CSV table of C-alpha atoms and ligand atoms in Angstrom, one decimal:
chain,number,residue,atom,x,y,z
A,1,MET,CA,155.7,6.7,75.8
A,2,ILE,CA,153.2,4.5,77.7
A,3,LYS,CA,152.2,1.2,76.5
A,4,PHE,CA,149.1,-0.7,76.9
A,5,ASP,CA,149.5,-3.9,76.2
A,6,TYR,CA,146.3,-6.2,76.2
A,7,SER,CA,147.4,-9.4,74.6
A,8,ASN,CA,146.8,-11.4,77.8
A,9,MET,CA,143.0,-10.3,77.6
A,10,MET,CA,142.5,-11.9,74.4
A,11,ALA,CA,141.1,-15.2,73.5
A,12,GLU,CA,144.1,-16.0,71.3
A,13,ASN,CA,146.4,-16.6,74.3
A,14,ILE,CA,144.1,-17.2,77.2
A,15,GLY,CA,141.0,-18.9,75.7
A,16,GLU,CA,137.6,-18.5,74.6
A,17,GLU,CA,136.2,-18.9,77.9
A,18,HIS,CA,137.7,-15.7,79.5
A,19,GLY,CA,139.4,-13.9,76.7
A,20,VAL,CA,138.1,-11.1,74.6
A,21,GLY,CA,138.0,-12.6,70.8
A,22,LYS,CA,139.3,-10.7,68.2
A,23,GLY,CA,136.2,-10.6,66.2
A,24,VAL,CA,134.2,-9.1,69.2
A,25,LEU,CA,136.8,-6.6,69.9
A,26,ASP,CA,136.8,-5.5,66.1
A,27,GLY,CA,132.8,-5.4,65.9
A,28,MET,CA,132.7,-2.9,68.6
A,29,ALA,CA,134.9,0.0,66.6
A,30,GLU,CA,131.4,1.5,66.0
A,31,ARG,CA,130.9,1.8,69.6
A,32,ALA,CA,134.3,2.8,70.8
A,33,ARG,CA,133.7,5.8,68.4
A,34,ARG,CA,130.6,6.8,69.7
A,35,ALA,CA,132.2,6.5,73.3
A,36,HIS,CA,134.9,9.1,72.1
A,37,ASP,CA,132.6,11.1,70.5
A,38,GLY,CA,130.2,11.0,73.8
A,39,VAL,CA,133.1,12.5,75.7
A,40,VAL,CA,134.2,15.1,73.2
A,41,ALA,CA,130.5,16.2,73.4
A,42,LYS,CA,130.3,16.6,77.1
A,43,LYS,CA,133.8,18.3,77.0
A,44,GLU,CA,132.5,21.0,74.2
A,45,SER,CA,128.9,21.5,76.3
A,46,GLY,CA,131.2,22.3,79.5
A,47,LYS,CA,129.6,19.2,81.2
A,48,ILE,CA,133.2,18.1,82.0
A,49,GLY,CA,136.4,19.9,82.5
A,50,PHE,CA,138.9,18.0,83.6
A,51,LEU,CA,140.2,17.6,79.7
A,52,ASP,CA,140.8,21.1,79.9
A,53,LEU,CA,143.3,21.2,83.0
A,54,PRO,CA,146.6,20.4,81.4
A,55,TYR,CA,146.3,23.7,79.6
A,56,ASP,CA,146.2,26.0,82.3
A,57,ASP,CA,149.2,27.9,82.4
A,58,ALA,CA,148.3,30.8,84.6
A,59,LEU,CA,147.2,28.6,87.2
A,60,VAL,CA,150.7,27.0,87.2
A,61,ALA,CA,152.5,30.3,87.1
A,62,ARG,CA,150.5,31.0,90.3
A,63,ILE,CA,150.8,27.8,92.4
A,64,ARG,CA,154.9,27.9,91.8
A,65,GLU,CA,154.4,31.3,93.0
A,66,GLU,CA,152.6,30.2,96.0
A,67,ALA,CA,154.7,27.0,96.1
A,68,GLY,CA,158.1,29.2,96.4
A,69,ARG,CA,156.4,31.3,99.5
A,70,VAL,CA,155.2,28.2,101.2
A,71,SER,CA,158.8,26.8,100.9
A,72,SER,CA,160.4,29.6,102.2
A,73,GLU,CA,158.0,30.5,105.1
A,74,PHE,CA,156.8,27.1,106.7
A,75,GLU,CA,158.2,23.5,107.3
A,76,ASN,CA,155.2,21.7,107.0
A,77,PHE,CA,152.3,21.5,104.6
A,78,VAL,CA,149.3,19.6,105.5
A,79,VAL,CA,146.4,18.3,103.1
A,80,LEU,CA,143.0,18.4,105.0
A,81,GLY,CA,140.7,16.7,102.6
A,82,ILE,CA,139.2,13.1,101.9
A,83,GLY,CA,138.6,11.1,98.6
A,84,GLY,CA,139.0,13.1,95.4
A,85,SER,CA,140.4,16.0,97.5
A,86,ALA,CA,143.2,13.8,99.1
A,87,LEU,CA,143.6,10.7,97.1
A,88,GLY,CA,145.3,12.7,94.0
A,89,ASN,CA,147.9,14.7,96.4
A,90,ILE,CA,148.8,11.1,98.0
A,91,ALA,CA,149.7,9.5,94.4
A,92,LEU,CA,151.5,12.2,93.3
A,93,ARG,CA,153.7,12.3,96.8
A,94,THR,CA,154.4,8.7,96.7
A,95,ALA,CA,154.9,8.5,92.7
A,96,LEU,CA,157.4,11.7,92.3
A,97,ASN,CA,159.1,12.6,96.0
A,98,HIS,CA,161.7,10.7,97.7
A,99,PRO,CA,160.4,7.6,99.4
A,100,PHE,CA,161.3,9.2,102.4
A,101,HIS,CA,160.7,12.8,101.8
A,102,ASN,CA,159.4,13.6,105.3
A,103,LEU,CA,162.5,12.1,107.4
A,104,LEU,CA,165.3,13.7,104.7
A,105,SER,CA,167.0,16.9,106.3
A,106,ARG,CA,165.6,20.2,105.2
A,107,GLU,CA,168.6,20.5,103.0
A,108,LYS,CA,168.2,17.3,101.2
A,109,ARG,CA,164.7,18.2,100.5
A,110,ASP,CA,166.1,21.1,98.7
A,111,GLY,CA,164.3,23.5,100.9
A,112,ARG,CA,161.0,21.7,100.7
A,113,PRO,CA,158.4,21.4,103.4
A,114,ARG,CA,157.3,17.9,104.8
A,115,ILE,CA,154.1,17.0,103.3
A,116,PHE,CA,151.3,15.3,105.6
A,117,VAL,CA,147.9,13.8,103.9
A,118,PRO,CA,145.7,12.4,106.8
A,119,ASP,CA,143.1,11.3,104.9
A,120,ASN,CA,140.6,10.4,107.5
A,121,ILE,CA,139.0,11.4,110.7
A,122,ASP,CA,140.2,9.0,113.0
A,123,PRO,CA,141.0,10.8,116.3
A,124,ASP,CA,144.2,9.1,117.2
A,125,ARG,CA,145.7,9.8,113.8
A,126,LEU,CA,144.9,13.5,113.8
A,127,ASN,CA,146.2,13.7,117.3
A,128,GLY,CA,148.9,11.9,116.4
A,129,LEU,CA,149.8,14.4,113.8
A,130,PHE,CA,149.3,17.2,116.3
A,131,ASP,CA,152.3,15.2,118.3
A,132,ILE,CA,154.7,16.1,115.7
A,133,LEU,CA,153.8,19.5,114.3
A,134,ASP,CA,154.8,22.6,115.6
A,135,LEU,CA,151.9,24.8,114.4
A,136,LYS,CA,154.3,28.2,114.2
A,137,SER,CA,155.8,26.7,111.1
A,138,THR,CA,153.0,24.6,109.4
A,139,VAL,CA,150.6,25.7,106.9
A,140,PHE,CA,147.3,23.7,106.0
A,141,ASN,CA,145.8,23.4,102.8
A,142,VAL,CA,142.1,22.5,103.6
A,143,ILE,CA,140.3,21.4,100.1
A,144,THR,CA,136.7,20.3,99.8
A,145,LYS,CA,134.9,21.2,96.9
A,146,SER,CA,131.6,21.2,98.4
A,147,GLY,CA,133.2,23.1,100.8
A,148,SER,CA,131.0,21.6,103.6
A,149,THR,CA,132.1,17.8,103.7
A,150,ALA,CA,131.9,16.6,107.6
A,151,GLU,CA,135.2,14.9,107.6
A,152,THR,CA,137.2,17.7,106.0
A,153,MET,CA,135.3,20.7,108.0
A,154,SER,CA,135.6,19.0,111.3
A,155,GLN,CA,139.3,18.8,110.7
A,156,PHE,CA,139.3,22.3,109.6
A,157,MET,CA,137.6,23.5,112.7
A,158,ILE,CA,139.7,21.9,115.0
A,159,VAL,CA,143.1,23.2,113.1
A,160,ARG,CA,141.2,26.6,112.8
A,161,ASP,CA,140.6,26.5,116.5
A,162,ARG,CA,144.2,25.2,117.4
A,163,LEU,CA,145.5,27.9,115.5
A,164,MET,CA,143.7,30.6,116.8
A,165,GLN,CA,144.5,29.2,120.4
A,166,GLU,CA,148.3,28.9,119.8
A,167,LEU,CA,149.2,31.2,117.2
A,168,GLY,CA,146.1,34.0,118.0
A,169,ARG,CA,143.4,35.2,115.6
A,170,GLY,CA,145.5,37.6,113.4
A,171,GLU,CA,148.2,35.0,112.6
A,172,MET,CA,145.8,32.2,112.2
A,173,PRO,CA,144.9,32.8,108.3
A,174,LYS,CA,148.4,32.9,107.4
A,175,HIS,CA,148.4,29.5,108.0
A,176,ILE,CA,145.5,28.3,105.8
A,177,ILE,CA,145.4,27.8,102.1
A,178,ALA,CA,141.6,27.2,101.3
A,179,THR,CA,140.6,25.1,97.9
A,180,THR,CA,137.0,25.1,97.3
A,181,ASP,CA,134.3,26.0,94.9
A,182,VAL,CA,134.6,29.6,93.4
A,183,GLU,CA,131.5,30.9,95.1
A,184,LYS,CA,129.7,27.5,97.0
A,185,GLY,CA,130.1,26.4,100.3
A,186,ALA,CA,131.1,27.2,103.9
A,187,LEU,CA,134.6,27.2,103.1
A,188,ARG,CA,134.6,30.0,100.4
A,189,LYS,CA,132.6,32.0,102.8
A,190,MET,CA,134.9,31.7,105.4
A,191,ALA,CA,138.0,32.3,103.2
A,192,GLU,CA,136.2,35.2,102.2
A,193,GLU,CA,135.3,36.5,105.5
A,194,GLU,CA,138.7,35.7,107.5
A,195,GLY,CA,140.9,36.2,104.4
A,196,TYR,CA,142.8,33.0,103.4
A,197,VAL,CA,144.8,32.7,100.4
A,198,THR,CA,142.7,30.9,98.3
A,199,PHE,CA,142.3,28.6,94.9
A,200,THR,CA,139.3,27.5,93.0
A,201,ILE,CA,138.4,24.1,92.0
A,202,PRO,CA,136.3,24.7,88.5
A,203,ALA,CA,132.8,23.6,88.8
A,204,ASN,CA,132.7,21.0,86.2
A,205,VAL,CA,135.5,18.9,87.8
A,206,GLY,CA,134.6,16.3,90.2
A,207,GLY,CA,136.6,15.3,92.9
A,208,ARG,CA,138.2,11.9,91.3
A,209,PHE,CA,139.2,14.0,88.2
A,210,SER,CA,140.7,17.0,90.1
A,211,VAL,CA,144.3,15.6,90.4
A,212,LEU,CA,145.6,17.6,88.0
A,213,SER,CA,144.0,20.8,89.0
A,214,SER,CA,144.8,23.4,92.1
A,215,VAL,CA,143.4,20.3,94.3
A,216,GLY,CA,146.7,18.4,93.5
A,217,LEU,CA,149.3,20.3,92.1
A,218,LEU,CA,149.8,22.7,95.0
A,219,SER,CA,150.7,20.2,97.4
A,220,ALA,CA,152.9,18.8,94.2
A,221,ALA,CA,154.7,21.6,93.6
A,222,VAL,CA,155.3,22.7,97.4
A,223,SER,CA,157.1,19.1,97.3
A,224,GLY,CA,159.2,19.7,94.5
A,225,ILE,CA,157.6,18.2,92.1
A,226,ASP,CA,157.9,19.8,88.3
A,227,ILE,CA,153.9,20.4,87.7
A,228,GLY,CA,154.9,21.9,84.1
A,229,GLU,CA,156.2,18.2,83.5
A,230,LEU,CA,153.0,16.7,84.7
A,231,LEU,CA,150.8,18.6,83.0
A,232,ILE,CA,153.1,18.1,79.6
A,233,GLY,CA,152.5,14.3,80.4
A,234,ALA,CA,149.1,14.9,80.2
A,235,ARG,CA,149.0,17.1,77.2
A,236,ASN,CA,150.7,14.0,75.5
A,237,MET,CA,148.3,11.7,76.5
A,238,ASN,CA,145.3,14.1,75.3
A,239,ALA,CA,146.7,14.1,71.8
A,240,ARG,CA,147.3,10.5,71.5
A,241,CYS,CA,143.6,9.9,72.9
A,242,SER,CA,142.3,12.4,70.0
A,243,SER,CA,141.8,9.6,68.1
A,244,PRO,CA,138.4,7.6,67.9
A,245,ASN,CA,140.3,4.1,66.8
A,246,MET,CA,141.1,1.8,69.6
A,247,ALA,CA,144.4,1.1,67.4
A,248,ASP,CA,145.7,4.7,68.4
A,249,ASN,CA,143.9,5.5,71.5
A,250,PRO,CA,145.1,3.6,74.5
A,251,ALA,CA,142.6,4.7,77.1
A,252,LEU,CA,139.7,3.8,74.5
A,253,ALA,CA,141.1,0.2,74.2
A,254,GLY,CA,141.4,0.1,77.8
A,255,ALA,CA,137.8,1.0,78.4
A,256,VAL,CA,136.5,-1.3,75.8
A,257,LEU,CA,138.0,-4.3,76.8
A,258,HIS,CA,137.7,-3.7,80.3
A,259,TYR,CA,134.1,-3.4,79.2
A,260,LEU,CA,133.8,-6.3,77.3
A,261,SER,CA,135.4,-8.7,80.3
A,262,ARG,CA,132.8,-7.4,82.5
A,263,THR,CA,129.7,-7.7,80.5
A,264,GLU,CA,130.7,-10.6,78.2
A,265,LYS,CA,133.1,-12.9,80.4
A,266,GLY,CA,131.8,-11.8,83.8
A,267,LYS,CA,135.4,-10.2,85.4
A,268,ALA,CA,133.5,-8.4,88.2
A,269,MET,CA,136.8,-6.9,89.2
A,270,LEU,CA,139.8,-5.2,88.4
A,271,VAL,CA,143.0,-5.7,90.1
A,272,MET,CA,145.4,-2.8,89.5
A,273,MET,CA,148.9,-4.2,90.5
A,274,PRO,CA,151.9,-2.0,90.4
A,275,TYR,CA,155.7,-3.5,90.2
A,276,SER,CA,157.0,-0.2,91.2
A,277,HIS,CA,156.0,0.8,94.7
A,278,ARG,CA,156.1,4.1,93.9
A,279,LEU,CA,153.2,3.7,92.0
A,280,LYS,CA,151.3,2.1,94.9
A,281,ASP,CA,149.0,4.8,95.8
A,282,VAL,CA,148.2,5.3,92.0
A,283,ALA,CA,146.0,2.3,92.8
A,284,ASP,CA,144.4,3.9,95.6
A,285,TRP,CA,143.5,6.8,93.9
A,286,PHE,CA,142.6,4.7,91.0
A,287,ARG,CA,140.4,2.6,93.1
A,288,GLN,CA,138.3,5.6,94.0
A,289,LEU,CA,138.0,6.8,90.2
A,290,TRP,CA,136.9,3.4,88.9
A,291,ALA,CA,134.5,2.6,91.3
A,292,GLU,CA,132.6,6.0,92.2
A,293,SER,CA,132.4,6.7,88.0
A,294,LEU,CA,131.3,3.3,87.1
A,295,GLY,CA,129.3,2.2,90.3
A,296,LYS,CA,126.0,3.4,89.1
A,297,LYS,CA,122.5,2.0,89.8
A,298,TYR,CA,120.7,3.8,87.0
A,299,SER,CA,121.4,4.1,83.0
A,300,THR,CA,121.3,7.5,81.2
A,301,GLY,CA,118.0,6.6,80.4
A,302,GLY,CA,116.9,5.6,83.9
A,303,ALA,CA,116.9,1.9,83.7
A,304,VAL,CA,118.0,-0.2,86.7
A,305,VAL,CA,121.3,-1.4,85.7
A,306,HIS,CA,124.0,-1.8,88.5
A,307,THR,CA,126.9,-1.4,86.7
A,308,GLY,CA,130.6,-1.4,87.8
A,309,GLN,CA,133.7,-3.5,88.4
A,310,THR,CA,135.2,-3.6,91.9
A,311,PRO,CA,138.6,-1.9,91.8
A,312,ILE,CA,141.2,-4.0,94.0
A,313,LYS,CA,144.7,-2.8,94.8
A,314,ALA,CA,147.6,-5.1,94.8
A,315,VAL,CA,151.3,-4.3,94.9
A,316,GLY,CA,153.9,-6.3,93.3
A,317,ALA,CA,156.1,-8.2,94.7
A,318,THR,CA,154.7,-7.4,98.2
A,319,ASP,CA,151.0,-9.1,97.5
A,320,GLN,CA,152.4,-12.1,95.6
A,321,HIS,CA,152.7,-13.1,98.7
A,322,SER,CA,149.3,-12.3,100.0
A,323,GLN,CA,146.7,-12.3,96.9
A,324,ILE,CA,148.2,-14.0,94.0
A,325,GLN,CA,147.2,-17.5,95.4
A,326,LEU,CA,143.6,-16.2,94.9
A,327,TYR,CA,143.8,-14.9,91.8
A,328,VAL,CA,145.6,-17.6,90.0
A,329,GLU,CA,143.2,-20.3,91.5
A,330,GLY,CA,140.4,-18.9,93.0
A,331,PRO,CA,137.1,-17.6,91.2
A,332,ASN,CA,138.2,-16.5,87.6
A,333,ASP,CA,136.1,-13.6,88.0
A,334,LYS,CA,139.2,-10.6,88.0
A,335,VAL,CA,141.2,-9.0,85.2
A,336,VAL,CA,144.5,-7.6,86.6
A,337,CYS,CA,146.1,-4.7,85.2
A,338,PHE,CA,149.8,-4.5,86.0
A,339,LEU,CA,151.6,-1.1,86.0
A,340,ALA,CA,155.4,-1.9,84.8
A,341,VAL,CA,158.4,0.4,84.4
A,342,GLU,CA,161.1,-0.2,81.9
A,343,GLU,CA,163.8,1.5,84.4
A,344,TYR,CA,164.1,2.2,87.8
A,345,ASN,CA,165.0,5.4,88.8
A,346,SER,CA,167.9,3.8,90.8
A,347,ARG,CA,169.6,0.3,90.7
A,348,VAL,CA,170.6,-2.0,93.5
A,349,ASP,CA,172.7,-5.1,92.9
A,350,ILE,CA,172.5,-8.0,95.0
A,351,PRO,CA,176.4,-8.2,96.5
A,352,PRO,CA,178.8,-11.5,95.7
A,353,LEU,CA,177.9,-14.4,98.0
A,354,SER,CA,180.5,-16.4,99.9
A,355,GLY,CA,179.8,-19.8,98.2
A,356,GLU,CA,178.4,-21.1,101.2
A,357,GLU,CA,174.8,-19.7,101.1
A,358,ASP,CA,172.6,-23.0,99.9
A,359,GLY,CA,170.4,-22.3,97.2
A,360,LEU,CA,171.0,-18.6,96.6
A,361,SER,CA,174.0,-19.0,93.8
A,362,TYR,CA,171.5,-17.5,91.1
A,363,LEU,CA,170.9,-14.4,92.9
A,364,GLU,CA,174.9,-13.4,92.6
A,365,GLY,CA,175.6,-11.1,90.1
A,366,LYS,CA,171.8,-9.9,89.8
A,367,SER,CA,170.4,-6.9,91.0
A,368,LEU,CA,166.8,-6.1,92.6
A,369,ASN,CA,165.8,-4.4,89.3
A,370,GLU,CA,166.1,-7.8,87.5
A,371,LEU,CA,164.1,-9.8,90.3
A,372,ILE,CA,161.3,-7.4,90.6
A,373,LEU,CA,160.9,-7.7,86.7
A,374,ALA,CA,161.2,-11.7,86.8
A,375,GLU,CA,158.7,-11.4,89.2
A,376,MET,CA,156.3,-10.0,87.4
A,377,ARG,CA,157.0,-12.0,84.1
A,378,ALA,CA,156.3,-14.8,86.4
A,379,THR,CA,152.9,-13.7,87.6
A,380,GLU,CA,151.5,-12.7,84.4
A,381,LEU,CA,152.4,-16.4,82.9
A,382,THR,CA,151.6,-18.1,85.7
A,383,LEU,CA,148.0,-16.5,85.1
A,384,VAL,CA,148.0,-16.9,81.4
A,385,LYS,CA,148.8,-20.6,81.9
A,386,ASN,CA,145.5,-20.6,84.2
A,387,SER,CA,143.6,-18.8,81.8
A,388,ARG,CA,143.4,-15.5,84.2
A,389,PRO,CA,143.0,-12.4,82.0
A,390,ASN,CA,145.6,-9.3,82.7
A,391,CYS,CA,146.8,-6.9,80.8
A,392,THR,CA,150.0,-4.5,81.2
A,393,ILE,CA,150.8,-0.6,81.0
A,394,THR,CA,154.4,0.1,80.5
A,395,MET,CA,155.6,3.2,81.5
A,396,PRO,CA,159.4,4.2,80.7
A,397,ARG,CA,160.0,5.4,84.2
A,398,VAL,CA,158.1,6.7,87.2
A,399,ASP,CA,158.7,10.8,86.5
A,400,ALA,CA,156.5,13.5,86.3
A,401,ARG,CA,156.0,13.1,82.4
A,402,SER,CA,155.0,9.8,82.7
A,403,VAL,CA,152.6,9.9,85.8
A,404,GLY,CA,150.9,12.9,84.1
A,405,GLU,CA,150.2,10.7,80.9
A,406,LEU,CA,149.6,7.8,83.0
A,407,LEU,CA,146.8,9.9,85.0
A,408,PHE,CA,145.2,11.1,82.0
A,409,MET,CA,145.0,8.0,80.4
A,410,LEU,CA,143.3,6.4,83.2
A,411,GLU,CA,140.8,9.1,83.3
A,412,LEU,CA,139.9,9.1,80.0
A,413,GLN,CA,139.6,5.2,80.1
A,414,THR,CA,137.0,6.0,83.0
A,415,ALA,CA,135.2,8.4,81.2
A,416,TYR,CA,135.1,6.0,78.1
A,417,ALA,CA,134.0,3.4,79.9
A,418,GLY,CA,130.8,5.6,81.4
A,419,GLU,CA,129.9,6.1,77.8
A,420,LEU,CA,129.8,2.1,76.7
A,421,TYR,CA,128.1,1.5,80.0
A,422,ASN,CA,125.7,4.1,79.1
A,423,ILE,CA,125.8,5.9,82.6
A,424,ASP,CA,126.7,8.9,84.4
A,425,ALA,CA,130.6,8.6,85.1
A,426,PHE,CA,130.7,12.1,86.6
A,427,ASP,CA,128.2,11.9,89.5
A,428,GLN,CA,128.3,10.5,93.0
A,429,PRO,CA,124.8,10.3,94.2
A,430,GLY,CA,125.5,7.0,96.5
A,431,VAL,CA,128.4,9.1,98.5
A,432,GLU,CA,125.9,12.1,98.2
A,433,GLU,CA,123.5,9.9,100.1
A,434,GLY,CA,125.9,9.0,102.9
A,435,LYS,CA,126.8,12.3,103.3
A,436,GLN,CA,123.4,13.5,103.7
A,437,PHE,CA,122.8,10.4,106.2
A,438,THR,CA,125.9,11.6,108.0
A,439,TYR,CA,124.6,15.4,108.3
A,440,GLY,CA,121.3,13.9,109.5
A,441,LEU,CA,123.0,11.9,112.1
A,442,MET,CA,124.9,14.8,113.3
A,443,GLY,CA,121.9,17.2,113.6
A,444,ARG,CA,122.4,19.7,110.8
A,445,GLU,CA,119.8,22.1,110.1
A,446,GLY,CA,117.9,21.1,107.0
A,447,TYR,CA,118.7,17.2,107.3
A,448,GLU,CA,115.8,16.4,109.7
A,449,GLU,CA,114.2,14.1,107.1
A,450,LYS,CA,117.2,12.3,106.3
A,451,ARG,CA,117.6,11.6,110.4
A,452,ALA,CA,113.8,10.4,110.2
A,453,GLU,CA,114.4,7.8,106.9
A,454,LEU,CA,117.4,6.6,109.2
A,455,ASP,CA,115.6,6.2,111.9
A,456,ASP,CA,112.9,4.4,110.0
A,457,LEU,CA,115.4,2.3,108.7
A,458,GLU,CA,117.1,1.5,112.3
A,459,LYS,CA,113.6,0.5,113.5
A,460,GLY,CA,112.8,-2.1,111.2
A,461,ARG,CA,115.9,-3.9,111.4
A,462,ILE,CA,116.5,-7.3,112.8
A,463,THR,CA,119.6,-7.6,114.9
A,464,TYR,CA,122.1,-10.3,115.1
A,465,THR,CA,125.0,-10.3,117.2
A,466,VAL,CA,127.1,-12.6,119.3
B,501,PA5,O1,134.8,12.3,94.0
B,501,PA5,C1,134.3,13.0,94.3
B,501,PA5,O2,133.4,13.4,93.9
B,501,PA5,C2,134.2,12.5,96.0
B,501,PA5,O3,134.9,11.4,96.4
B,501,PA5,C3,134.6,13.7,96.6
B,501,PA5,O4,136.0,14.2,96.3
B,501,PA5,C4,134.6,13.7,98.3
B,501,PA5,O5,133.7,13.2,98.7
B,501,PA5,C5,135.0,14.8,98.8
B,501,PA5,O6,134.2,15.8,98.5
B,501,PA5,P1,134.8,17.4,98.9
B,501,PA5,O7,135.8,17.4,98.1
B,501,PA5,O8,133.4,18.0,98.3
B,501,PA5,O9,134.9,17.5,100.5
């Protein structure tokens, strides 16, 4: 079971100036209960659907079947998507596949395809991918909830055209799986007209909350991840989080503590720092979740509030050698959240030394496992010594069940935090505005006003360059 340890966020351990007082935390019990009830009410009214995702057994069966077909027919599986339509896929892959999955022989991959998620429209990146793919043995899973995102759809148009050029009009649809809204958007229309296999993203599940829907589950199942276990983990966490009491509900406790650190102690940033390289892309995924959900201009009542906490990714032990100096001695404006594992999936021992290596004998007989845990402990206590708030989420090990628990806990923590800030954690007007400006710039019909607005902004700007 996942454990959330917030001792080092508390005033008793890091002092009153930067730590949350026990009395203040206890005094939040009623607001925490209301935040919990608010999320439950949103679920019951159908506004949010992510809480239902772990229970869709029919979808799991269908995805398993499709993953089996894909694995037997293709060598490469490419996800075309961006933001919430890509980051969950990447997080699951990095956490649960062999660290060098794509470099293993097919046999060592248990017959599973290689998985690619380009997650960007940089022309060099996409061209580079085409250099290594044989289209005959490649299937593309295009994922976009809106069915119109410029990055995803432009990639898709390029891929579709290449498939037609190289394999012919008749073969092209067999190499495409579309994951999109049940009825809306250009992709759904094309899928129906051209006959792609399709999966549906529920209307009330936003991109950043969609990892446990067909968005994240298909590529996971294709790569060999046990999606059933993933969802059991999520269900277990959901059961734990059914309580409105912080003492029983780790996601609620996390939400309240981060909220207090932000609003009472000025901690404007939240650094997620996994000490398991497998979890490094969970930190990326979380960055989007926390940023897009909580970074809002307006409260639900319409007041200008400018809420949010900047999420940062750091990886232990790597970033001890790049970022920790700042976190220990720079502005005391962050909370560091460590992701820890009790047990790594393998053990690597440091070999006996010849006796001539100066100052290295302390490593003899130890393992990398002990070293990385010592590094985490040392970093944690250095932060404590310098009154820097930090917390630790510990997983027994990185397996499908624990990852399901972790992702679900972080989603719920974000939903509760939205209630505490009194904002809508499930919209993203800032992202939508950027999308609309892009459409305007690219000449999309219906976005002429957006284009004109941009032109006005450009005109009024004074330029400084060197
Ligand atoms: O979380 C979100 O809603 C966004 O980040 C979207 O996932 C992202 O913009 C991609 O949108 P779409 O899936 O519609 O292509």
